[in-house]
Amino acid sequence: MHIVIVSGFMTDAELWDDVLPSLQALGSVTHADVSRAATILEMAQHVVAGAPEHFAIIGFSMGGYVAREVVRLAPERVQALVLVATSARADTPEQASRKLASVKAVNPLRFRGLSRTAVLGSLHPDRAGDEPMIERVRAMSERVGAEVFMRHAAQVRESDLEHLAAIHCPTLIVAADGDALRSLEEARELRDGIEGATLTMVEKSGHMIPMEQPEKLAAAVAPWLHRQVPT
């Protein structure tokens, strides 16, 4: 099995470190670096160009938008799709306005990653005092850097709800019970829009499921992939 993983906004390959052993037990795993692309379409084109002939794809958050676009670009090559903590909705006007303001406010020479408030908003409330986890997420975003922050925050994310029915590969949607960034309703929209899709919930996690609850995520994803993809 070949597995391609796509990270989200201001995250990199470290996002998957604690899930990786379970995925590697299934086959080869490639992290698609989409940091140089500016739009979802460009990111998806980059993934398709560098992916194996046939592969399963896992997309986290923004990476879920990318993964779905990959399926639409190369449906004959994608064997299975996993969408983690993501949505098919467009940015609201308020979200778009906040993103634009954040881009304008960035000083690349003084960028130290996402603010503590932003990091806490991505984690389960029970992790408000989990300093190692907070620092791990912040440091990851600082490593990704100001240039990528400005490039990705500047894009207006569009809805693909009306295109979900075009996805026909086996699909698993993973949501978290404490995700303040993506609601259960958004996860259900994905499940209902993609024929045959399955939705599973991860308890005691915020948005950062691969880092907060890697064992539970691996337990949900690895057996499912093993059942879906021929070996």
PDB file of C-alpha atoms in Angstrom, residues 59-169:
ATOM      1  CA  GLY A  59      -5.804  14.967   4.477  1.00  0.00           C
ATOM      2  CA  PHE A  60      -5.863  16.937   7.717  1.00  0.00           C
ATOM      3  CA  SER A  61      -7.816  20.216   7.974  1.00  0.00           C
ATOM      4  CA  MET A  62      -6.714  22.324   4.964  1.00  0.00           C
ATOM      5  CA  GLY A  63      -5.160  19.118   3.693  1.00  0.00           C
ATOM      6  CA  GLY A  64      -8.660  17.668   3.500  1.00  0.00           C
ATOM      7  CA  TYR A  65      -9.592  20.268   0.891  1.00  0.00           C
ATOM      8  CA  VAL A  66      -6.420  19.356  -0.983  1.00  0.00           C
ATOM      9  CA  ALA A  67      -7.086  15.617  -0.723  1.00  0.00           C
ATOM     10  CA  ARG A  68     -10.578  15.963  -2.181  1.00  0.00           C
ATOM     11  CA  GLU A  69      -9.204  18.014  -5.067  1.00  0.00           C
ATOM     12  CA  VAL A  70      -6.611  15.275  -5.653  1.00  0.00           C
ATOM     13  CA  VAL A  71      -9.434  12.740  -5.959  1.00  0.00           C
ATOM     14  CA  ARG A  72     -11.162  14.945  -8.521  1.00  0.00           C
ATOM     15  CA  LEU A  73      -7.947  15.413 -10.514  1.00  0.00           C
ATOM     16  CA  ALA A  74      -6.928  11.735 -10.500  1.00  0.00           C
ATOM     17  CA  PRO A  75      -9.931   9.578  -9.523  1.00  0.00           C
ATOM     18  CA  GLU A  76      -8.509   6.483 -11.186  1.00  0.00           C
ATOM     19  CA  ARG A  77      -5.376   6.634  -9.018  1.00  0.00           C
ATOM     20  CA  VAL A  78      -6.843   7.219  -5.527  1.00  0.00           C
ATOM     21  CA  GLN A  79      -7.777   3.968  -3.792  1.00  0.00           C
ATOM     22  CA  ALA A  80      -9.113   5.443  -0.541  1.00  0.00           C
ATOM     23  CA  LEU A  81      -9.641   8.848   1.062  1.00  0.00           C
ATOM     24  CA  VAL A  82      -9.356   9.790   4.743  1.00  0.00           C
ATOM     25  CA  LEU A  83     -10.476  13.257   5.849  1.00  0.00           C
ATOM     26  CA  VAL A  84      -9.387  14.332   9.335  1.00  0.00           C
ATOM     27  CA  ALA A  85     -10.772  17.399  11.160  1.00  0.00           C
ATOM     28  CA  THR A  86     -11.846  19.129   7.983  1.00  0.00           C
ATOM     29  CA  SER A  87     -14.823  20.654   6.170  1.00  0.00           C
ATOM     30  CA  ALA A  88     -16.217  21.383   2.727  1.00  0.00           C
ATOM     31  CA  ARG A  89     -17.458  24.853   3.618  1.00  0.00           C
ATOM     32  CA  ALA A  90     -16.146  28.131   2.274  1.00  0.00           C
ATOM     33  CA  ASP A  91     -14.653  30.831   4.452  1.00  0.00           C
ATOM     34  CA  THR A  92     -17.324  33.090   5.873  1.00  0.00           C
ATOM     35  CA  PRO A  93     -16.889  36.821   5.167  1.00  0.00           C
ATOM     36  CA  GLU A  94     -15.778  37.228   8.781  1.00  0.00           C
ATOM     37  CA  GLN A  95     -13.171  34.465   8.463  1.00  0.00           C
ATOM     38  CA  ALA A  96     -11.877  35.905   5.198  1.00  0.00           C
ATOM     39  CA  SER A  97     -11.618  39.345   6.771  1.00  0.00           C
ATOM     40  CA  ARG A  98      -9.731  38.024   9.807  1.00  0.00           C
ATOM     41  CA  LYS A  99      -7.322  36.094   7.595  1.00  0.00           C
ATOM     42  CA  LEU A 100      -6.593  39.139   5.473  1.00  0.00           C
ATOM     43  CA  ALA A 101      -5.996  41.246   8.585  1.00  0.00           C
ATOM     44  CA  SER A 102      -3.619  38.619   9.978  1.00  0.00           C
ATOM     45  CA  VAL A 103      -1.619  38.617   6.745  1.00  0.00           C
ATOM     46  CA  LYS A 104      -1.298  42.397   6.828  1.00  0.00           C
ATOM     47  CA  ALA A 105      -0.183  42.289  10.456  1.00  0.00           C
ATOM     48  CA  VAL A 106       2.653  39.800   9.966  1.00  0.00           C
ATOM     49  CA  ASN A 107       6.216  41.025  10.274  1.00  0.00           C
ATOM     50  CA  PRO A 108       8.313  38.260   8.659  1.00  0.00           C
ATOM     51  CA  LEU A 109      11.392  39.302  10.632  1.00  0.00           C
ATOM     52  CA  ARG A 110       9.585  38.919  13.966  1.00  0.00           C
ATOM     53  CA  PHE A 111       7.374  35.915  13.198  1.00  0.00           C
ATOM     54  CA  ARG A 112       7.383  33.401  16.043  1.00  0.00           C
ATOM     55  CA  GLY A 113       4.596  31.139  14.891  1.00  0.00           C
ATOM     56  CA  LEU A 114       0.952  31.082  15.859  1.00  0.00           C
ATOM     57  CA  SER A 115      -0.066  32.991  18.960  1.00  0.00           C
ATOM     58  CA  ARG A 116      -0.767  31.149  22.200  1.00  0.00           C
ATOM     59  CA  THR A 117      -4.436  32.050  21.818  1.00  0.00           C
ATOM     60  CA  ALA A 118      -4.546  30.530  18.346  1.00  0.00           C
ATOM     61  CA  VAL A 119      -2.784  27.375  19.512  1.00  0.00           C
ATOM     62  CA  LEU A 120      -5.125  26.952  22.479  1.00  0.00           C
ATOM     63  CA  GLY A 121      -8.086  27.349  20.145  1.00  0.00           C
ATOM     64  CA  SER A 122      -6.859  24.353  18.163  1.00  0.00           C
ATOM     65  CA  LEU A 123      -6.548  22.073  21.211  1.00  0.00           C
ATOM     66  CA  HIS A 124      -9.063  20.376  23.495  1.00  0.00           C
ATOM     67  CA  PRO A 125     -10.001  22.576  26.500  1.00  0.00           C
ATOM     68  CA  ASP A 126      -8.443  19.996  28.836  1.00  0.00           C
ATOM     69  CA  ARG A 127      -5.041  20.863  27.323  1.00  0.00           C
ATOM     70  CA  ALA A 128      -5.121  24.498  28.437  1.00  0.00           C
ATOM     71  CA  GLY A 129      -2.223  23.744  30.795  1.00  0.00           C
ATOM     72  CA  ASP A 130      -0.396  21.242  28.606  1.00  0.00           C
ATOM     73  CA  GLU A 131       2.664  23.371  27.981  1.00  0.00           C
ATOM     74  CA  PRO A 132       4.665  20.730  26.052  1.00  0.00           C
ATOM     75  CA  MET A 133       1.782  20.268  23.592  1.00  0.00           C
ATOM     76  CA  ILE A 134       1.197  24.013  23.271  1.00  0.00           C
ATOM     77  CA  GLU A 135       4.880  24.605  22.571  1.00  0.00           C
ATOM     78  CA  ARG A 136       5.027  21.705  20.119  1.00  0.00           C
ATOM     79  CA  VAL A 137       2.208  23.187  18.022  1.00  0.00           C
ATOM     80  CA  ARG A 138       3.635  26.713  18.230  1.00  0.00           C
ATOM     81  CA  ALA A 139       7.141  25.579  17.293  1.00  0.00           C
ATOM     82  CA  MET A 140       5.784  23.660  14.323  1.00  0.00           C
ATOM     83  CA  SER A 141       4.041  26.776  13.015  1.00  0.00           C
ATOM     84  CA  GLU A 142       7.191  28.852  13.504  1.00  0.00           C
ATOM     85  CA  ARG A 143       9.154  26.252  11.554  1.00  0.00           C
ATOM     86  CA  VAL A 144       6.656  26.430   8.681  1.00  0.00           C
ATOM     87  CA  GLY A 145       7.331  30.158   8.657  1.00  0.00           C
ATOM     88  CA  ALA A 146       5.946  33.594   7.896  1.00  0.00           C
ATOM     89  CA  GLU A 147       6.137  33.254   4.115  1.00  0.00           C
ATOM     90  CA  VAL A 148       3.902  30.187   4.099  1.00  0.00           C
ATOM     91  CA  PHE A 149       1.576  31.786   6.655  1.00  0.00           C
ATOM     92  CA  MET A 150       1.041  34.778   4.386  1.00  0.00           C
ATOM     93  CA  ARG A 151       0.691  32.667   1.252  1.00  0.00           C
ATOM     94  CA  HIS A 152      -1.865  30.250   2.681  1.00  0.00           C
ATOM     95  CA  ALA A 153      -3.817  32.711   4.823  1.00  0.00           C
ATOM     96  CA  ALA A 154      -4.238  35.005   1.824  1.00  0.00           C
ATOM     97  CA  GLN A 155      -6.203  32.452  -0.178  1.00  0.00           C
ATOM     98  CA  VAL A 156      -9.996  32.588  -0.006  1.00  0.00           C
ATOM     99  CA  ARG A 157     -11.124  29.061   0.709  1.00  0.00           C
ATOM    100  CA  GLU A 158     -14.104  28.092  -1.414  1.00  0.00           C
ATOM    101  CA  SER A 159     -16.784  25.498  -0.730  1.00  0.00           C
ATOM    102  CA  ASP A 160     -16.768  22.197  -2.571  1.00  0.00           C
ATOM    103  CA  LEU A 161     -19.993  20.871  -1.054  1.00  0.00           C
ATOM    104  CA  GLU A 162     -21.637  20.658  -4.463  1.00  0.00           C
ATOM    105  CA  HIS A 163     -18.744  18.578  -5.799  1.00  0.00           C
ATOM    106  CA  LEU A 164     -18.687  15.935  -3.047  1.00  0.00           C
ATOM    107  CA  ALA A 165     -20.955  13.601  -5.015  1.00  0.00           C
ATOM    108  CA  ALA A 166     -18.218  13.250  -7.628  1.00  0.00           C
ATOM    109  CA  ILE A 167     -16.064  11.358  -5.112  1.00  0.00           C
ATOM    110  CA  HIS A 168     -16.587   7.611  -5.476  1.00  0.00           C
ATOM    111  CA  CYS A 169     -13.619   6.038  -3.687  1.00  0.00           C
TER     112      CYS A 169
END
